[in-house]
XYZ file of C-alpha atoms in Angstrom:
316
model
C -23.129 -4.338 -33.230
C -22.159 -7.822 -32.193
C -19.629 -6.584 -29.570
C -22.043 -4.192 -27.823
C -22.642 -6.041 -24.556
C -24.795 -4.511 -21.853
C -22.464 -5.526 -19.061
C -23.824 -2.774 -16.793
C -27.000 -4.809 -16.387
C -25.058 -7.760 -15.031
C -25.942 -6.789 -11.461
C -29.554 -7.587 -12.284
C -28.963 -10.667 -14.440
C -25.950 -12.391 -12.931
C -26.112 -15.088 -10.338
C -24.737 -14.854 -6.830
C -21.945 -17.241 -7.829
C -20.857 -15.048 -10.761
C -20.652 -11.939 -8.576
C -18.796 -13.900 -5.913
C -16.256 -15.248 -8.415
C -15.611 -11.755 -9.768
C -15.155 -10.419 -6.252
C -12.815 -13.233 -5.210
C -10.515 -12.677 -8.195
C -10.544 -8.929 -7.612
C -9.716 -9.297 -3.926
C -6.824 -11.706 -4.429
C -5.338 -9.567 -7.218
C -5.672 -6.367 -5.205
C -4.161 -7.587 -1.934
C -1.411 -9.695 -3.465
C -0.127 -7.001 -5.821
C 0.062 -4.297 -3.158
C 1.144 -6.442 -0.209
C 4.716 -5.041 0.177
C 3.389 -1.474 0.431
C 0.790 -2.637 2.926
C 3.589 -4.148 5.042
C 5.445 -0.838 5.027
C 2.244 0.934 6.052
C 1.732 -1.450 8.972
C 5.319 -1.058 10.189
C 5.059 2.710 9.964
C 1.782 2.894 11.868
C 2.578 0.524 14.708
C 3.973 1.916 17.958
C 7.050 -0.253 17.694
C 9.583 -1.224 20.322
C 13.034 -1.970 18.966
C 15.725 -3.900 20.792
C 19.012 -1.980 20.569
C 22.147 -3.876 19.401
C 24.221 -2.664 22.356
C 21.731 -3.846 24.932
C 21.188 -7.114 23.081
C 24.907 -7.881 23.276
C 25.201 -6.918 26.929
C 21.985 -8.556 28.070
C 21.110 -11.305 25.571
C 18.397 -12.852 27.741
C 16.751 -9.650 28.876
C 13.949 -7.946 26.974
C 15.011 -4.301 27.233
C 13.603 -2.080 24.531
C 13.456 1.530 23.471
C 10.592 3.117 21.632
C 11.159 4.008 17.986
C 9.098 6.825 16.487
C 11.154 7.276 13.322
C 9.917 5.246 10.323
C 13.422 5.484 8.778
C 14.671 3.147 11.520
C 12.726 0.316 9.932
C 14.574 0.619 6.626
C 17.951 -0.330 8.059
C 16.947 -3.904 8.805
C 14.037 -4.370 6.452
C 14.582 -6.888 3.671
C 12.491 -7.200 0.569
C 11.540 -10.785 1.379
C 10.162 -9.829 4.791
C 7.687 -7.472 3.137
C 5.890 -10.514 1.712
C 5.664 -12.316 5.053
C 2.013 -13.168 5.793
C 0.776 -12.835 2.206
C -0.677 -16.367 2.417
C -3.079 -15.164 5.089
C -4.367 -12.474 2.746
C -4.822 -14.903 -0.144
C -6.670 -17.361 2.098
C -8.972 -14.688 3.495
C -9.334 -12.233 0.606
C -10.851 -14.738 -1.822
C -13.862 -15.789 0.301
C -14.202 -12.378 1.974
C -14.238 -10.415 -1.284
C -16.543 -12.960 -2.869
C -18.999 -12.299 -0.050
C -18.316 -8.568 -0.274
C -19.091 -8.046 -3.948
C -21.987 -10.506 -4.021
C -23.604 -8.646 -1.117
C -22.826 -5.287 -2.721
C -24.451 -6.159 -6.047
C -27.543 -7.548 -4.330
C -27.942 -4.519 -2.040
C -27.130 -2.022 -4.818
C -29.949 -3.452 -6.883
C -32.308 -3.530 -3.898
C -31.520 0.089 -2.936
C -31.953 1.414 -6.479
C -28.327 2.318 -7.166
C -28.491 0.638 -10.596
C -31.016 3.163 -11.857
C -29.876 5.913 -14.279
C -28.240 8.927 -12.646
C -26.129 9.362 -9.525
C -27.253 7.506 -6.397
C -24.422 8.102 -3.948
C -26.386 7.305 -0.793
C -27.749 4.058 -2.228
C -24.270 2.968 -3.334
C -22.820 3.931 0.044
C -25.532 2.005 1.908
C -24.930 -1.079 -0.251
C -21.190 -0.826 0.405
C -21.803 -0.548 4.158
C -23.862 -3.748 4.178
C -21.224 -5.536 2.117
C -18.465 -4.344 4.446
C -20.145 -5.741 7.546
C -20.239 -9.174 5.904
C -16.681 -8.903 4.544
C -14.987 -7.748 7.749
C -16.688 -10.339 9.940
C -15.020 -13.022 7.837
C -11.735 -11.233 7.090
C -10.792 -9.842 10.514
C -8.987 -12.949 11.883
C -6.937 -13.217 8.671
C -6.115 -9.511 8.925
C -4.858 -9.942 12.488
C -2.575 -12.790 11.408
C -1.378 -10.762 8.428
C -0.397 -7.768 10.529
C 1.303 -9.890 13.192
C 3.459 -11.443 10.477
C 4.127 -8.092 8.794
C 5.885 -6.674 11.852
C 9.617 -6.218 11.408
C 10.473 -8.277 14.503
C 7.928 -11.029 13.800
C 9.243 -14.559 14.317
C 6.291 -16.364 12.750
C 7.180 -18.465 9.725
C 3.749 -19.693 8.630
C 0.137 -18.605 8.902
C -0.724 -21.750 10.847
C 2.056 -21.142 13.370
C 0.987 -17.541 13.878
C -2.684 -18.440 14.359
C -1.856 -21.258 16.779
C 0.512 -19.213 18.937
C -1.705 -16.130 19.043
C -4.657 -18.291 20.074
C -2.617 -20.107 22.744
C -1.233 -16.868 24.181
C -4.163 -14.459 23.860
C -7.230 -16.569 23.209
C -9.962 -16.220 20.602
C -10.602 -12.568 21.496
C -7.248 -11.602 19.941
C -8.744 -12.234 16.500
C -11.774 -10.032 17.155
C -10.684 -7.338 19.641
C -10.222 -4.931 16.735
C -13.505 -5.849 14.986
C -15.543 -2.880 16.330
C -12.723 -0.525 15.319
C -12.462 -2.309 11.973
C -16.178 -1.713 11.421
C -15.766 1.929 12.466
C -12.979 2.320 9.905
C -14.088 0.022 7.089
C -17.754 1.016 6.858
C -17.011 4.687 6.128
C -13.979 3.740 4.032
C -15.871 1.336 1.781
C -18.973 3.548 1.675
C -16.869 6.479 0.523
C -14.862 4.354 -1.894
C -17.812 2.637 -3.562
C -19.933 5.791 -3.771
C -16.968 7.793 -5.107
C -16.152 5.064 -7.606
C -19.717 4.924 -8.919
C -19.752 8.724 -9.214
C -16.430 9.029 -11.094
C -17.272 6.028 -13.288
C -20.460 7.678 -14.492
C -18.832 11.100 -14.891
C -15.833 9.815 -16.850
C -17.837 7.362 -18.949
C -21.507 8.461 -19.172
C -22.281 5.834 -21.813
C -21.682 3.048 -19.312
C -19.826 0.900 -21.856
C -16.907 -1.223 -20.727
C -13.743 0.878 -20.709
C -10.677 -0.329 -18.763
C -9.213 3.183 -18.513
C -12.369 4.415 -16.820
C -12.266 1.723 -14.160
C -8.571 2.309 -13.469
C -9.048 6.076 -13.106
C -12.279 5.908 -11.108
C -10.911 3.158 -8.874
C -7.679 5.031 -8.195
C -9.491 8.266 -7.342
C -11.926 6.420 -5.081
C -9.091 4.658 -3.259
C -7.227 7.929 -2.739
C -10.240 9.790 -1.324
C -11.394 6.978 0.970
C -7.946 6.122 2.347
C -7.111 9.769 3.029
C -10.238 10.357 5.089
C -10.073 7.159 7.160
C -6.332 6.997 8.010
C -6.834 7.955 11.711
C -9.147 4.989 12.246
C -6.726 2.688 10.448
C -3.903 3.733 12.801
C -6.069 2.820 15.799
C -7.019 -0.500 14.207
C -3.366 -1.362 13.611
C -2.501 -0.651 17.253
C -5.243 -3.017 18.435
C -4.401 -5.782 15.967
C -0.691 -5.768 16.835
C -0.994 -5.141 20.575
C 0.011 -8.718 21.414
C 3.461 -8.123 19.904
C 4.091 -4.950 21.910
C 6.323 -4.803 24.988
C 4.308 -1.866 26.317
C 1.856 -3.012 29.046
C -0.549 -0.191 28.255
C -0.770 -1.077 24.592
C -1.218 -4.759 25.435
C -4.139 -3.797 27.708
C -5.887 -1.624 25.099
C -9.399 -2.982 24.561
C -11.002 -0.723 21.994
C -11.026 2.390 19.840
C -11.141 4.773 22.800
C -8.074 3.226 24.462
C -6.148 3.168 21.184
C -7.014 6.782 20.359
C -5.989 7.947 23.825
C -2.587 6.241 23.577
C -1.922 7.660 20.106
C -2.979 11.176 21.110
C -0.879 11.220 24.278
C 2.294 9.971 22.601
C 2.204 11.629 19.215
C -0.520 14.257 19.269
C -2.817 14.792 16.304
C 0.012 13.907 13.908
C 0.014 10.400 15.364
C -3.328 9.669 13.737
C -1.736 10.135 10.325
C 1.207 7.783 10.806
C 1.593 5.812 7.607
C -0.568 8.247 5.632
C 1.592 8.206 2.499
C 2.089 4.426 2.224
C -1.621 3.931 2.982
C -2.694 6.216 0.143
C -0.010 4.802 -2.162
C -1.339 1.331 -1.340
C -5.037 2.014 -1.755
C -4.895 4.050 -4.956
C -3.436 1.267 -7.130
C -5.108 -1.518 -5.151
C -8.553 0.003 -5.707
C -7.720 0.503 -9.380
C -6.651 -3.148 -9.649
C -9.657 -4.428 -7.728
C -12.250 -2.524 -9.747
C -10.509 -3.250 -13.049
C -10.438 -6.997 -12.393
C -14.016 -6.998 -11.103
C -15.415 -4.954 -13.998
C -13.500 -7.030 -16.519
C -14.998 -10.218 -15.134
C -18.469 -8.630 -15.227
C -17.920 -7.692 -18.860
C -16.589 -11.160 -19.672
C -19.592 -12.895 -18.116
C -22.028 -10.485 -19.787
C -20.378 -11.082 -23.165
C -20.551 -14.833 -22.718
C -24.187 -14.653 -21.618
C -25.110 -12.423 -24.566
C -23.347 -14.755 -27.021
C -25.279 -17.726 -25.654
C -28.572 -15.852 -25.962
C -27.835 -14.933 -29.574
C -26.945 -18.550 -30.358
C -30.291 -19.682 -28.964
C -32.145 -17.111 -31.103
C -30.527 -18.483 -34.258
C -31.677 -22.019 -33.511
């Protein structure tokens, strides 16, 4: 049949640029579409200090705050427009970072033998881990800016303003203080997600032919499983990335995963590690479905175009 394109072999035949382009489009689509939910997740996870109206009126020049542990408190002053604040940072970072991510993943998946027939969960997970190290090294500064701008009480108007002020106030380390924790969270998250996706994709569609419904279902299931397991690490990462906005001296002094985990445990107990669980899962299920659908579609599109060109050459 003329429409029977072996797009599954694209990992072996495609160029680095083709994989990177597919990854960039997938990353931008994923993060942009789900950004409002991601903002809600960030605001729910952060140990937030809220200035009370009564104290603000009585002492307008004094920073007196009370700690808010109830996510419902955010809804009273949260506007729809504010949920999109910082999306430019994601677009700027997600394109290059996801291009690097998927290009590295395809190269490592082929090298580790994950493209062979059958289920190769460890090979897929190892390829995802390598890709994540490259992705997060590039994306982490953009992620810090994004989360600073997502906060309900953020005063930053542009990505440039946020980056400049954070650098002036906290130095370069502010953009990388959460990187070890990000690695600790993202490597298992992406390893689980990619391995789970490859497993469900092959189970749902053993033939390996392009099927949008398969990629949506497998991507959604993979996002749900991975986000559920790694929520505690994501809570710690959020605390570290937003520490500069906190009025709490102890949070501002937190330097790593151990400090963040200790603060969360002392103040909220074990339940504190699952703050923002629902919005995180509700964000990652559709975002993973979108990301894999866009990526697989672009793979299929490139494979179809390549196959058509090859057939044209044979007829010459």
